[in-house]
Coordinates of N, CA and C and ligand atoms in Angstrom, one line a residue:
M1 N -48.0 -34.6 -40.2 CA -48.7 -35.1 -41.4 C -47.9 -34.5 -42.6
L2 N -47.8 -35.3 -43.6 CA -47.1 -34.8 -44.8 C -47.9 -35.3 -46.0
T3 N -47.8 -34.6 -47.1 CA -48.5 -35.1 -48.3 C -47.5 -36.1 -49.0
A4 N -48.1 -37.0 -49.7 CA -47.3 -37.8 -50.6 C -48.3 -38.2 -51.8
Y5 N -47.6 -38.5 -52.9 CA -48.4 -38.7 -54.1 C -48.0 -40.0 -54.8
D6 N -46.9 -40.6 -54.4 CA -46.5 -41.8 -55.1 C -45.8 -42.8 -54.1
Y7 N -45.4 -44.0 -54.7 CA -44.9 -45.1 -53.9 C -43.6 -44.6 -53.1
V8 N -42.7 -44.0 -53.9 CA -41.4 -43.7 -53.3 C -41.6 -42.6 -52.1
G9 N -42.4 -41.6 -52.4 CA -42.6 -40.6 -51.4 C -43.3 -41.2 -50.2
A10 N -44.3 -42.1 -50.4 CA -45.0 -42.7 -49.2 C -44.0 -43.6 -48.4
R11 N -43.2 -44.3 -49.1 CA -42.2 -45.1 -48.4 C -41.3 -44.3 -47.5
L12 N -40.8 -43.2 -48.1 CA -39.9 -42.3 -47.3 C -40.7 -41.7 -46.1
A13 N -41.9 -41.3 -46.3 CA -42.7 -40.7 -45.2 C -42.9 -41.7 -44.1
E14 N -43.3 -42.9 -44.5 CA -43.6 -43.9 -43.5 C -42.3 -44.3 -42.8
A15 N -41.2 -44.4 -43.5 CA -39.9 -44.8 -42.8 C -39.5 -43.7 -41.9
A16 N -39.8 -42.4 -42.3 CA -39.4 -41.3 -41.4 C -40.3 -41.2 -40.2
G17 N -41.4 -41.9 -40.2 CA -42.3 -41.9 -39.0 C -43.4 -40.9 -38.9
V18 N -43.8 -40.3 -40.1 CA -44.9 -39.4 -40.0 C -46.2 -40.1 -39.5
D19 N -47.1 -39.3 -38.8 CA -48.3 -40.0 -38.2 C -49.3 -40.2 -39.3
A20 N -49.4 -39.4 -40.3 CA -50.4 -39.5 -41.3 C -49.9 -39.0 -42.6
I21 N -50.4 -39.5 -43.7 CA -50.1 -39.0 -45.1 C -51.4 -38.5 -45.7
L22 N -51.2 -37.3 -46.4 CA -52.4 -36.8 -47.1 C -52.1 -36.9 -48.6
V23 N -53.0 -37.6 -49.3 CA -52.9 -37.5 -50.8 C -53.7 -36.3 -51.2
G24 N -53.0 -35.2 -51.2 CA -53.7 -33.9 -51.4 C -53.9 -33.6 -52.9
D25 N -55.0 -32.8 -53.1 CA -55.2 -32.4 -54.5 C -54.1 -31.3 -54.9
S26 N -53.2 -31.0 -54.0 CA -52.1 -30.2 -54.4 C -51.2 -30.9 -55.4
L27 N -51.5 -32.2 -55.6 CA -50.8 -32.9 -56.7 C -51.0 -32.2 -58.0
A28 N -52.1 -31.4 -58.1 CA -52.3 -30.6 -59.3 C -51.1 -29.7 -59.6
N29 N -50.6 -29.0 -58.5 CA -49.5 -28.1 -58.7 C -48.2 -28.8 -58.7
V30 N -47.9 -29.6 -57.7 CA -46.5 -30.1 -57.5 C -46.2 -31.3 -58.4
V31 N -47.2 -32.1 -58.8 CA -47.0 -33.3 -59.6 C -47.3 -33.0 -61.1
L32 N -48.4 -32.3 -61.3 CA -48.9 -32.2 -62.7 C -48.6 -30.9 -63.3
G33 N -48.1 -29.9 -62.5 CA -47.8 -28.6 -63.1 C -48.9 -27.8 -63.5
L34 N -50.1 -28.0 -62.9 CA -51.3 -27.2 -63.2 C -51.3 -26.0 -62.3
P35 N -52.0 -24.9 -62.7 CA -52.0 -23.7 -61.9 C -52.9 -23.7 -60.7
D36 N -53.9 -24.6 -60.7 CA -54.8 -24.7 -59.5 C -55.3 -26.2 -59.4
T37 N -56.0 -26.4 -58.3 CA -56.4 -27.8 -58.0 C -57.7 -28.2 -58.6
R38 N -58.4 -27.3 -59.3 CA -59.8 -27.6 -59.7 C -59.9 -28.8 -60.8
P39 N -58.9 -28.9 -61.7 CA -59.0 -30.0 -62.6 C -58.8 -31.4 -62.1
V40 N -58.4 -31.5 -60.8 CA -58.2 -32.9 -60.3 C -59.5 -33.6 -60.2
T41 N -59.4 -34.9 -60.5 CA -60.6 -35.8 -60.5 C -60.5 -36.9 -59.4
V42 N -61.6 -37.5 -59.1 CA -61.5 -38.6 -58.1 C -60.6 -39.7 -58.7
A43 N -60.6 -40.0 -60.0 CA -59.8 -41.0 -60.6 C -58.3 -40.7 -60.4
M44 N -57.9 -39.4 -60.5 CA -56.5 -39.0 -60.2 C -56.1 -39.3 -58.8
I45 N -57.0 -38.8 -57.9 CA -56.6 -39.0 -56.4 C -56.6 -40.5 -56.1
A46 N -57.5 -41.3 -56.7 CA -57.5 -42.7 -56.5 C -56.2 -43.4 -57.0
H47 N -55.8 -42.9 -58.2 CA -54.5 -43.5 -58.8 C -53.3 -43.2 -57.9
H48 N -53.2 -42.0 -57.4 CA -52.1 -41.7 -56.5 C -52.3 -42.3 -55.1
T49 N -53.5 -42.4 -54.6 CA -53.7 -43.1 -53.3 C -53.3 -44.5 -53.4
R50 N -53.6 -45.2 -54.5 CA -53.2 -46.6 -54.6 C -51.6 -46.8 -54.4
A51 N -50.9 -45.9 -55.1 CA -49.4 -45.9 -55.0 C -49.0 -45.6 -53.6
V52 N -49.6 -44.6 -53.0 CA -49.2 -44.2 -51.6 C -49.5 -45.4 -50.7
R53 N -50.6 -46.0 -50.8 CA -51.0 -47.1 -49.9 C -50.0 -48.3 -50.1
R54 N -49.5 -48.5 -51.3 CA -48.5 -49.6 -51.5 C -47.2 -49.2 -50.8
G55 N -46.9 -47.9 -50.8 CA -45.6 -47.4 -50.2 C -45.7 -47.3 -48.7
A56 N -46.9 -47.1 -48.2 CA -47.0 -46.8 -46.8 C -48.2 -47.7 -46.2
P57 N -47.9 -49.0 -46.2 CA -49.0 -49.9 -45.8 C -49.5 -49.7 -44.3
A58 N -48.6 -49.1 -43.5 CA -48.8 -49.1 -42.0 C -49.2 -47.6 -41.6
T59 N -49.3 -46.7 -42.5 CA -49.6 -45.3 -42.1 C -51.0 -44.9 -42.4
F60 N -51.6 -44.1 -41.6 CA -53.0 -43.6 -41.8 C -52.9 -42.7 -43.1
V61 N -53.7 -43.0 -44.1 CA -53.7 -42.3 -45.3 C -55.1 -41.5 -45.5
V62 N -55.0 -40.2 -45.7 CA -56.2 -39.4 -46.0 C -56.1 -39.0 -47.5
A63 N -57.3 -39.2 -48.2 CA -57.3 -38.8 -49.6 C -58.2 -37.6 -49.7
D64 N -57.8 -36.6 -50.5 CA -58.6 -35.4 -50.7 C -59.8 -35.7 -51.6
L65 N -61.0 -35.2 -51.2 CA -62.1 -35.2 -52.2 C -61.9 -34.0 -53.1
P66 N -61.7 -34.2 -54.4 CA -61.4 -33.1 -55.3 C -62.6 -32.2 -55.5
Y67 N -62.4 -31.0 -56.1 CA -63.4 -30.0 -56.4 C -64.6 -30.6 -57.0
L68 N -65.8 -30.3 -56.4 CA -67.1 -30.7 -56.8 C -67.4 -32.2 -56.6
A69 N -66.4 -33.0 -56.2 CA -66.7 -34.4 -55.9 C -67.5 -34.4 -54.5
D70 N -67.5 -33.3 -53.8 CA -68.2 -33.2 -52.5 C -69.4 -32.3 -52.7
A71 N -69.9 -32.0 -53.9 CA -70.9 -31.0 -54.1 C -72.2 -31.5 -53.5
T72 N -72.5 -32.8 -53.4 CA -73.7 -33.3 -52.8 C -73.3 -34.6 -52.0
P73 N -74.1 -34.9 -51.0 CA -73.8 -36.1 -50.2 C -73.7 -37.4 -51.1
D74 N -74.5 -37.5 -52.1 CA -74.4 -38.7 -53.0 C -73.1 -38.7 -53.7
R75 N -72.7 -37.6 -54.3 CA -71.4 -37.6 -55.0 C -70.3 -37.9 -54.1
A76 N -70.3 -37.3 -52.9 CA -69.2 -37.5 -51.9 C -69.1 -39.0 -51.5
L77 N -70.3 -39.6 -51.3 CA -70.3 -41.0 -50.9 C -69.7 -41.9 -52.1
E78 N -70.1 -41.5 -53.3 CA -69.5 -42.3 -54.4 C -68.0 -42.2 -54.5
A79 N -67.5 -40.9 -54.3 CA -66.1 -40.7 -54.3 C -65.4 -41.4 -53.2
A80 N -66.0 -41.3 -52.0 CA -65.4 -42.0 -50.8 C -65.3 -43.5 -51.0
E81 N -66.3 -44.0 -51.7 CA -66.3 -45.5 -51.9 C -65.1 -45.9 -52.8
V82 N -64.9 -45.1 -53.8 CA -63.7 -45.4 -54.6 C -62.4 -45.2 -53.8
L83 N -62.3 -44.1 -53.1 CA -61.0 -43.8 -52.4 C -60.8 -44.7 -51.2
L84 N -61.8 -45.2 -50.5 CA -61.6 -46.0 -49.4 C -61.6 -47.5 -49.8
K85 N -62.6 -47.9 -50.6 CA -62.7 -49.3 -50.9 C -61.7 -49.8 -52.0
E86 N -61.5 -49.0 -53.0 CA -60.7 -49.4 -54.1 C -59.3 -48.9 -54.0
A87 N -59.1 -47.7 -53.5 CA -57.7 -47.1 -53.5 C -57.0 -47.3 -52.2
G88 N -57.7 -47.7 -51.1 CA -57.0 -48.0 -49.9 C -56.8 -46.9 -48.9
A89 N -57.5 -45.7 -49.1 CA -57.4 -44.6 -48.1 C -58.1 -45.0 -46.8
D90 N -57.7 -44.4 -45.7 CA -58.4 -44.6 -44.4 C -59.4 -43.6 -44.2
A91 N -59.3 -42.4 -44.8 CA -60.2 -41.3 -44.6 C -60.2 -40.4 -45.8
V92 N -61.2 -39.5 -45.8 CA -61.2 -38.5 -46.8 C -61.1 -37.1 -46.2
K93 N -60.7 -36.1 -46.9 CA -60.7 -34.7 -46.5 C -61.5 -33.9 -47.4
L94 N -62.3 -33.0 -46.9 CA -63.0 -32.1 -47.8 C -62.9 -30.6 -47.3
E95 N -62.9 -29.7 -48.3 CA -62.7 -28.3 -48.0 C -64.1 -27.6 -47.7
G96 N -64.1 -26.7 -46.7 CA -65.2 -25.9 -46.4 C -66.1 -26.5 -45.4
A97 N -67.1 -25.8 -45.0 CA -68.1 -26.2 -43.9 C -69.3 -26.9 -44.6
K98 N -69.0 -28.0 -45.3 CA -70.1 -28.7 -45.9 C -70.7 -29.7 -45.0
V99 N -71.5 -29.2 -44.0 CA -71.9 -30.1 -42.9 C -72.8 -31.2 -43.3
E100 N -73.6 -31.0 -44.3 CA -74.6 -32.0 -44.7 C -73.8 -33.2 -45.3
V101 N -72.8 -32.8 -46.1 CA -72.0 -33.8 -46.8 C -71.2 -34.6 -45.7
V102 N -70.6 -33.9 -44.8 CA -69.9 -34.5 -43.7 C -70.8 -35.5 -43.0
R103 N -72.0 -35.0 -42.6 CA -72.9 -35.9 -41.8 C -73.2 -37.2 -42.6
A104 N -73.5 -37.0 -43.9 CA -73.8 -38.2 -44.7 C -72.6 -39.2 -44.8
L105 N -71.4 -38.7 -44.9 CA -70.3 -39.5 -45.0 C -70.0 -40.3 -43.7
V106 N -70.1 -39.5 -42.6 CA -69.9 -40.0 -41.2 C -71.0 -41.1 -40.9
A107 N -72.2 -40.8 -41.3 CA -73.3 -41.7 -41.0 C -73.1 -43.0 -41.8
A108 N -72.4 -42.9 -42.9 CA -72.1 -44.1 -43.7 C -70.8 -44.8 -43.2
G109 N -70.2 -44.3 -42.2 CA -69.0 -44.9 -41.7 C -67.7 -44.4 -42.3
V110 N -67.7 -43.3 -43.0 CA -66.5 -42.8 -43.6 C -65.8 -41.7 -42.7
P111 N -64.6 -42.0 -42.2 CA -63.9 -41.0 -41.4 C -63.6 -39.7 -42.3
V112 N -63.9 -38.5 -41.8 CA -63.8 -37.3 -42.6 C -62.9 -36.3 -41.8
M113 N -62.0 -35.7 -42.5 CA -61.2 -34.6 -42.0 C -61.7 -33.3 -42.7
G114 N -61.9 -32.3 -41.9 CA -62.3 -31.0 -42.4 C -61.1 -30.2 -42.9
H115 N -61.4 -29.1 -43.6 CA -60.3 -28.2 -44.0 C -60.9 -26.8 -44.1
L116 N -60.5 -25.9 -43.3 CA -61.0 -24.5 -43.2 C -59.9 -23.5 -43.4
G117 N -60.3 -22.3 -43.6 CA -59.3 -21.2 -43.8 C -59.1 -21.0 -45.3
L118 N -57.9 -21.0 -45.7 CA -57.7 -20.9 -47.2 C -58.0 -22.3 -47.8
T119 N -59.0 -22.4 -48.5 CA -59.4 -23.6 -49.2 C -59.1 -23.5 -50.7
P120 N -58.0 -24.1 -51.1 CA -57.5 -23.8 -52.5 C -58.5 -24.0 -53.6
Q121 N -59.5 -25.0 -53.4 CA -60.4 -25.2 -54.5 C -61.3 -24.0 -54.8
T122 N -61.5 -23.2 -53.8 CA -62.4 -22.0 -53.9 C -61.6 -20.7 -53.6
A123 N -60.3 -20.7 -53.8 CA -59.4 -19.6 -53.5 C -59.9 -18.3 -54.2
S124 N -60.4 -18.5 -55.4 CA -60.8 -17.3 -56.2 C -61.9 -16.5 -55.5
Q125 N -62.8 -17.3 -54.7 CA -63.9 -16.7 -54.0 C -63.4 -16.1 -52.7
L126 N -62.1 -16.4 -52.3 CA -61.6 -15.9 -51.0 C -60.6 -14.8 -51.2
G127 N -60.6 -14.3 -52.4 CA -59.6 -13.2 -52.6 C -58.2 -13.7 -53.0
G128 N -58.1 -14.9 -53.4 CA -56.8 -15.5 -53.7 C -56.2 -16.2 -52.6
Y129 N -54.9 -16.5 -52.8 CA -54.2 -17.3 -51.8 C -53.7 -16.4 -50.7
R130 N -54.6 -16.1 -49.8 CA -54.2 -15.1 -48.7 C -54.7 -15.6 -47.3
V131 N -54.2 -15.1 -46.3 CA -54.6 -15.4 -44.9 C -56.1 -15.1 -44.7
Q132 N -56.8 -16.1 -44.1 CA -58.2 -16.0 -43.9 C -58.5 -15.7 -42.4
G133 N -59.7 -15.1 -42.2 CA -60.1 -14.9 -40.8 C -59.5 -13.7 -40.1
K134 N -59.1 -12.7 -40.9 CA -58.4 -11.6 -40.3 C -59.3 -10.5 -39.6
D135 N -60.5 -10.4 -40.1 CA -61.4 -9.4 -39.4 C -62.4 -10.2 -38.5
L136 N -63.1 -9.4 -37.7 CA -63.9 -10.1 -36.7 C -65.0 -11.0 -37.3
E137 N -65.6 -10.5 -38.3 CA -66.7 -11.3 -38.9 C -66.1 -12.6 -39.5
A138 N -65.0 -12.5 -40.2 CA -64.4 -13.7 -40.8 C -63.9 -14.7 -39.7
A139 N -63.3 -14.1 -38.6 CA -62.8 -14.9 -37.5 C -64.0 -15.7 -36.9
R140 N -65.1 -14.9 -36.6 CA -66.3 -15.6 -36.0 C -66.8 -16.7 -36.9
R141 N -66.8 -16.5 -38.2 CA -67.3 -17.5 -39.2 C -66.4 -18.7 -39.1
L142 N -65.1 -18.5 -39.1 CA -64.2 -19.7 -39.1 C -64.4 -20.5 -37.8
L143 N -64.5 -19.8 -36.7 CA -64.8 -20.5 -35.4 C -66.1 -21.3 -35.5
A144 N -67.1 -20.6 -36.0 CA -68.4 -21.3 -36.1 C -68.4 -22.5 -37.1
D145 N -67.6 -22.3 -38.2 CA -67.5 -23.4 -39.1 C -66.8 -24.6 -38.5
A146 N -65.8 -24.3 -37.7 CA -65.0 -25.4 -37.1 C -65.9 -26.1 -36.1
R147 N -66.7 -25.4 -35.3 CA -67.7 -26.0 -34.4 C -68.7 -26.8 -35.2
A148 N -69.2 -26.3 -36.3 CA -70.2 -27.0 -37.1 C -69.6 -28.3 -37.7
L149 N -68.4 -28.2 -38.1 CA -67.7 -29.4 -38.6 C -67.6 -30.5 -37.6
E150 N -67.1 -30.0 -36.4 CA -67.0 -31.0 -35.3 C -68.3 -31.6 -35.0
A151 N -69.4 -30.8 -34.9 CA -70.7 -31.4 -34.6 C -71.2 -32.3 -35.7
A152 N -70.7 -32.1 -36.9 CA -71.1 -33.0 -38.0 C -70.4 -34.3 -38.0
G153 N -69.3 -34.3 -37.2 CA -68.6 -35.6 -37.0 C -67.2 -35.7 -37.6
V154 N -66.5 -34.6 -38.0 CA -65.2 -34.8 -38.5 C -64.3 -35.3 -37.4
F155 N -63.2 -36.0 -37.7 CA -62.3 -36.4 -36.7 C -61.1 -35.5 -36.5
A156 N -60.9 -34.5 -37.4 CA -59.8 -33.6 -37.3 C -60.1 -32.4 -38.4
I157 N -59.5 -31.3 -38.2 CA -59.7 -30.2 -39.1 C -58.4 -29.6 -39.5
V158 N -58.1 -29.5 -40.8 CA -57.0 -28.7 -41.3 C -57.3 -27.2 -41.2
L159 N -56.4 -26.4 -40.7 CA -56.6 -25.0 -40.7 C -55.4 -24.4 -41.6
E160 N -55.8 -23.9 -42.7 CA -54.8 -23.4 -43.7 C -54.8 -21.9 -43.7
M161 N -53.6 -21.3 -43.6 CA -53.4 -19.8 -43.7 C -54.5 -19.1 -42.8
V162 N -54.4 -19.4 -41.5 CA -55.2 -18.7 -40.5 C -54.3 -18.0 -39.5
P163 N -54.6 -16.8 -39.1 CA -53.7 -16.2 -38.1 C -53.5 -17.1 -36.9
A164 N -52.2 -17.1 -36.4 CA -51.9 -18.1 -35.4 C -52.8 -17.9 -34.1
P165 N -53.1 -16.7 -33.7 CA -53.9 -16.6 -32.5 C -55.3 -17.1 -32.7
L166 N -55.8 -16.9 -33.9 CA -57.2 -17.5 -34.2 C -57.1 -19.0 -34.3
A167 N -56.1 -19.5 -34.9 CA -55.9 -21.0 -34.9 C -55.9 -21.6 -33.5
E168 N -55.2 -20.9 -32.6 CA -55.1 -21.3 -31.2 C -56.5 -21.3 -30.6
R169 N -57.3 -20.3 -30.8 CA -58.6 -20.2 -30.3 C -59.5 -21.3 -30.8
I170 N -59.4 -21.6 -32.1 CA -60.2 -22.6 -32.7 C -59.8 -24.0 -32.1
T171 N -58.5 -24.2 -32.0 CA -58.0 -25.4 -31.4 C -58.6 -25.6 -30.0
A172 N -58.6 -24.5 -29.2 CA -59.1 -24.6 -27.9 C -60.6 -24.9 -27.9
A173 N -61.3 -24.4 -28.9 CA -62.8 -24.4 -28.9 C -63.3 -25.7 -29.4
V174 N -62.6 -26.5 -30.1 CA -63.1 -27.7 -30.7 C -62.4 -28.9 -30.0
G175 N -63.1 -30.0 -29.9 CA -62.6 -31.2 -29.2 C -61.9 -32.2 -30.2
V176 N -61.8 -31.8 -31.4 CA -61.1 -32.7 -32.4 C -59.7 -32.0 -32.7
P177 N -58.7 -32.8 -33.1 CA -57.4 -32.2 -33.3 C -57.5 -31.3 -34.5
T178 N -56.7 -30.2 -34.4 CA -56.5 -29.3 -35.6 C -55.1 -29.5 -36.2
I179 N -55.0 -29.5 -37.5 CA -53.8 -29.7 -38.2 C -53.5 -28.4 -39.0
G180 N -52.4 -27.7 -38.6 CA -52.2 -26.4 -39.2 C -51.3 -26.5 -40.4
I181 N -51.5 -25.5 -41.3 CA -50.5 -25.3 -42.4 C -50.6 -23.8 -42.6
G182 N -49.5 -23.1 -42.2 CA -49.6 -21.6 -42.2 C -50.5 -21.1 -41.2
A183 N -50.6 -21.8 -40.0 CA -51.5 -21.4 -39.0 C -50.8 -21.3 -37.6
G184 N -49.5 -21.2 -37.6 CA -48.7 -21.1 -36.4 C -48.5 -22.4 -35.7
A185 N -48.0 -22.3 -34.5 CA -47.6 -23.4 -33.7 C -48.6 -23.9 -32.7
G186 N -49.8 -23.2 -32.7 CA -50.8 -23.6 -31.6 C -51.8 -24.6 -32.1
T187 N -51.7 -25.2 -33.2 CA -52.6 -26.3 -33.6 C -52.0 -27.6 -33.0
D188 N -52.9 -28.6 -33.1 CA -52.5 -29.9 -32.5 C -51.4 -30.6 -33.3
G189 N -51.5 -30.4 -34.7 CA -50.5 -31.0 -35.6 C -50.1 -30.1 -36.7
Q190 N -49.3 -30.5 -37.6 CA -48.9 -29.7 -38.7 C -48.9 -30.6 -40.0
V191 N -49.2 -30.0 -41.1 CA -49.1 -30.7 -42.4 C -48.3 -29.8 -43.3
L192 N -47.5 -30.4 -44.1 CA -46.8 -29.6 -45.2 C -46.8 -30.5 -46.5
V193 N -46.5 -29.8 -47.6 CA -46.5 -30.5 -48.9 C -45.1 -31.1 -49.0
F194 N -45.0 -32.3 -49.4 CA -43.8 -33.1 -49.6 C -42.7 -32.3 -50.4
H195 N -43.2 -31.7 -51.5 CA -42.2 -31.0 -52.4 C -41.7 -29.7 -51.7
D196 N -42.5 -29.1 -50.8 CA -42.0 -27.9 -50.1 C -41.0 -28.3 -49.1
V197 N -41.2 -29.4 -48.4 CA -40.3 -29.8 -47.3 C -39.0 -30.2 -47.9
L198 N -39.0 -30.8 -49.1 CA -37.7 -31.3 -49.7 C -37.1 -30.3 -50.7
G199 N -37.8 -29.2 -50.9 CA -37.2 -28.2 -51.8 C -37.2 -28.7 -53.2
L200 N -38.3 -29.4 -53.6 CA -38.4 -29.9 -55.0 C -39.2 -29.1 -55.9
F201 N -40.0 -28.2 -55.4 CA -40.9 -27.4 -56.2 C -40.4 -26.0 -56.2
E202 N -40.0 -25.5 -57.3 CA -39.3 -24.2 -57.3 C -40.2 -23.0 -57.8
D203 N -41.3 -23.4 -58.4 CA -42.2 -22.3 -59.0 C -42.6 -21.3 -58.0
F204 N -42.8 -21.8 -56.8 CA -43.4 -21.0 -55.7 C -43.2 -21.7 -54.4
T205 N -42.7 -21.0 -53.4 CA -42.6 -21.5 -52.0 C -43.4 -20.7 -51.1
P206 N -44.5 -21.3 -50.5 CA -45.3 -20.5 -49.6 C -44.4 -20.1 -48.4
R207 N -44.7 -18.9 -47.9 CA -44.0 -18.3 -46.8 C -44.0 -19.2 -45.6
F208 N -45.1 -19.9 -45.4 CA -45.2 -20.8 -44.2 C -44.5 -22.1 -44.2
A209 N -44.0 -22.4 -45.4 CA -43.3 -23.8 -45.6 C -41.9 -23.6 -45.2
K210 N -41.3 -24.7 -44.6 CA -39.9 -24.7 -44.2 C -39.2 -25.8 -45.1
R211 N -38.2 -25.4 -45.8 CA -37.4 -26.3 -46.6 C -36.4 -27.0 -45.7
Y212 N -36.4 -28.3 -45.7 CA -35.4 -29.1 -45.0 C -34.3 -29.6 -45.9
L213 N -34.5 -29.4 -47.1 CA -33.5 -29.9 -48.1 C -33.6 -29.0 -49.3
E214 N -32.4 -28.8 -50.0 CA -32.4 -28.1 -51.3 C -32.5 -29.2 -52.3
G215 N -33.7 -29.9 -52.4 CA -33.8 -31.1 -53.2 C -33.6 -30.9 -54.7
A216 N -34.2 -29.8 -55.2 CA -34.1 -29.5 -56.6 C -32.6 -29.4 -57.0
E217 N -31.9 -28.6 -56.2 CA -30.4 -28.4 -56.5 C -29.7 -29.7 -56.5
L218 N -30.0 -30.6 -55.5 CA -29.3 -31.9 -55.4 C -29.7 -32.8 -56.6
F219 N -31.0 -32.8 -56.9 CA -31.4 -33.6 -58.1 C -30.8 -33.2 -59.4
R220 N -30.8 -31.8 -59.6 CA -30.2 -31.3 -60.8 C -28.7 -31.7 -60.9
A221 N -28.0 -31.6 -59.8 CA -26.6 -31.9 -59.8 C -26.4 -33.4 -60.2
A222 N -27.2 -34.2 -59.6 CA -27.0 -35.7 -59.9 C -27.4 -36.0 -61.3
I223 N -28.4 -35.4 -61.9 CA -28.8 -35.6 -63.2 C -27.7 -35.1 -64.2
R224 N -27.2 -33.9 -63.9 CA -26.1 -33.3 -64.7 C -24.9 -34.3 -64.7
A225 N -24.6 -34.8 -63.5 CA -23.4 -35.7 -63.4 C -23.6 -37.0 -64.3
Y226 N -24.9 -37.5 -64.3 CA -25.2 -38.7 -65.1 C -25.0 -38.4 -66.6
A227 N -25.6 -37.2 -67.0 CA -25.5 -36.9 -68.4 C -24.1 -36.7 -68.8
E228 N -23.3 -36.0 -67.9 CA -21.9 -35.8 -68.3 C -21.1 -37.1 -68.4
D229 N -21.4 -38.0 -67.5 CA -20.8 -39.4 -67.5 C -21.1 -40.1 -68.8
V230 N -22.4 -40.0 -69.2 CA -22.8 -40.7 -70.4 C -22.0 -40.1 -71.6
R231 N -22.0 -38.8 -71.7 CA -21.4 -38.1 -72.8 C -19.9 -38.4 -72.8
A232 N -19.3 -38.5 -71.6 CA -17.8 -38.7 -71.6 C -17.4 -40.2 -71.6
G233 N -18.4 -41.1 -71.7 CA -18.1 -42.5 -71.8 C -17.8 -43.1 -70.4
R234 N -18.1 -42.4 -69.3 CA -17.8 -42.9 -68.0 C -18.9 -43.8 -67.5
F235 N -20.0 -43.7 -68.1 CA -21.2 -44.6 -67.7 C -21.8 -45.1 -69.0
P236 N -22.2 -46.4 -69.0 CA -22.0 -47.4 -68.0 C -20.6 -48.0 -68.0
G237 N -20.2 -48.5 -66.8 CA -19.0 -49.2 -66.7 C -19.2 -50.7 -66.7
P238 N -18.1 -51.5 -66.7 CA -18.3 -52.9 -66.8 C -19.2 -53.5 -65.7
E239 N -19.2 -52.8 -64.5 CA -20.0 -53.3 -63.4 C -21.5 -53.0 -63.6
H240 N -21.9 -52.2 -64.6 CA -23.3 -52.0 -64.9 C -23.8 -52.8 -66.1
A241 N -23.0 -53.7 -66.6 CA -23.4 -54.4 -67.8 C -23.3 -55.9 -67.5
S242 N -24.0 -56.7 -68.3 CA -23.8 -58.2 -68.1 C -23.1 -58.8 -69.3
G243 N -22.5 -59.9 -69.1 CA -21.7 -60.6 -70.1 C -22.5 -61.7 -70.8
I244 N -21.9 -62.4 -71.6 CA -22.5 -63.6 -72.3 C -21.4 -64.6 -72.4
A245 N -21.8 -65.9 -72.4 CA -20.8 -67.0 -72.5 C -20.0 -66.8 -73.8
P246 N -18.6 -67.0 -73.7 CA -17.8 -66.8 -74.9 C -18.2 -67.7 -76.1
E247 N -18.6 -68.9 -75.8 CA -19.0 -69.8 -76.9 C -20.2 -69.3 -77.6
V248 N -21.1 -68.7 -76.9 CA -22.3 -68.1 -77.5 C -21.9 -67.0 -78.4
L249 N -21.0 -66.2 -77.9 CA -20.6 -65.0 -78.7 C -19.8 -65.4 -79.9
A250 N -18.9 -66.5 -79.7 CA -18.1 -67.0 -80.9 C -19.1 -67.5 -81.9
A251 N -20.1 -68.3 -81.5 CA -21.0 -68.8 -82.5 C -21.8 -67.7 -83.3
L252 N -22.2 -66.7 -82.5 CA -22.9 -65.5 -83.1 C -21.9 -64.8 -84.1
D253 N -20.7 -64.7 -83.7 CA -19.7 -64.0 -84.6 C -19.5 -64.7 -85.9
R254 N -19.6 -66.1 -85.8 CA -19.4 -66.9 -87.0 C -20.5 -66.6 -88.0
E255 N -21.7 -66.3 -87.4 CA -22.9 -66.1 -88.2 C -23.0 -64.8 -88.9
V256 N -22.3 -63.8 -88.3 CA -22.5 -62.4 -88.8 C -21.3 -62.0 -89.7
Ligands
KIV301 O1 -53.9 -30.7 -51.1 C1 -53.2 -30.5 -50.1 O2 -52.0 -30.8 -50.1 C2 -53.8 -29.9 -48.9 C3 -52.9 -29.5 -47.8 C4 -52.1 -28.3 -48.2 C5 -53.6 -29.3 -46.5 O3 -55.0 -29.8 -48.8

């Protein structure tokens, strides 16, 4: 699973054969340059989901429920209606063990993905962006939350920044797939942020992310080459421009 936020990214992800795309509220950081995900709205996720759906018509698309859009079952249902019916998502993801909200969504026929461990929307209540579930009480709670989410009807659970052995135990304890991010190799699947995989976001690279490309370097070099070509008169060349019939030009020249 990979995040995507626009048409081009979704096309690339689908062509590369990812199993699912997440339109994550991480778009706050990597697309909008915001310090956290809380300002993201349903309208923003819907806007990006529409573009992703156009770029990846054949891939399972999960749209994030942004901060407070899942505060009550009614609010979550309204948001899900927009994201599934209008924007074209196949499912929604929500952070935390909000079992009542999950139950209401599932009862209404909305596929729901859970998200436990480091939940960025409430990171300030979790002591910041740090590994979760490290002591016995916290580990027990995570396991219990995963079981509760499964019982409420989620079809999968993202485990973010959870110690690998705990993620393995949660994976063994629940009957739905777990998708890890910073949770080791023992989950059923993995998810990463598009910009982290391609090396496009340089403000901060989480330790758990693997860069498969130095994208920012390559993009900068290409843009520099373009600017230098323009300044040096090397671009555009004749092959980049269109002509006009000589008689039209001659007539125009007579007028000016
Ligand atoms: O918003 C997001 O991209 C996410 C992933 C990091 C799981 O929730």
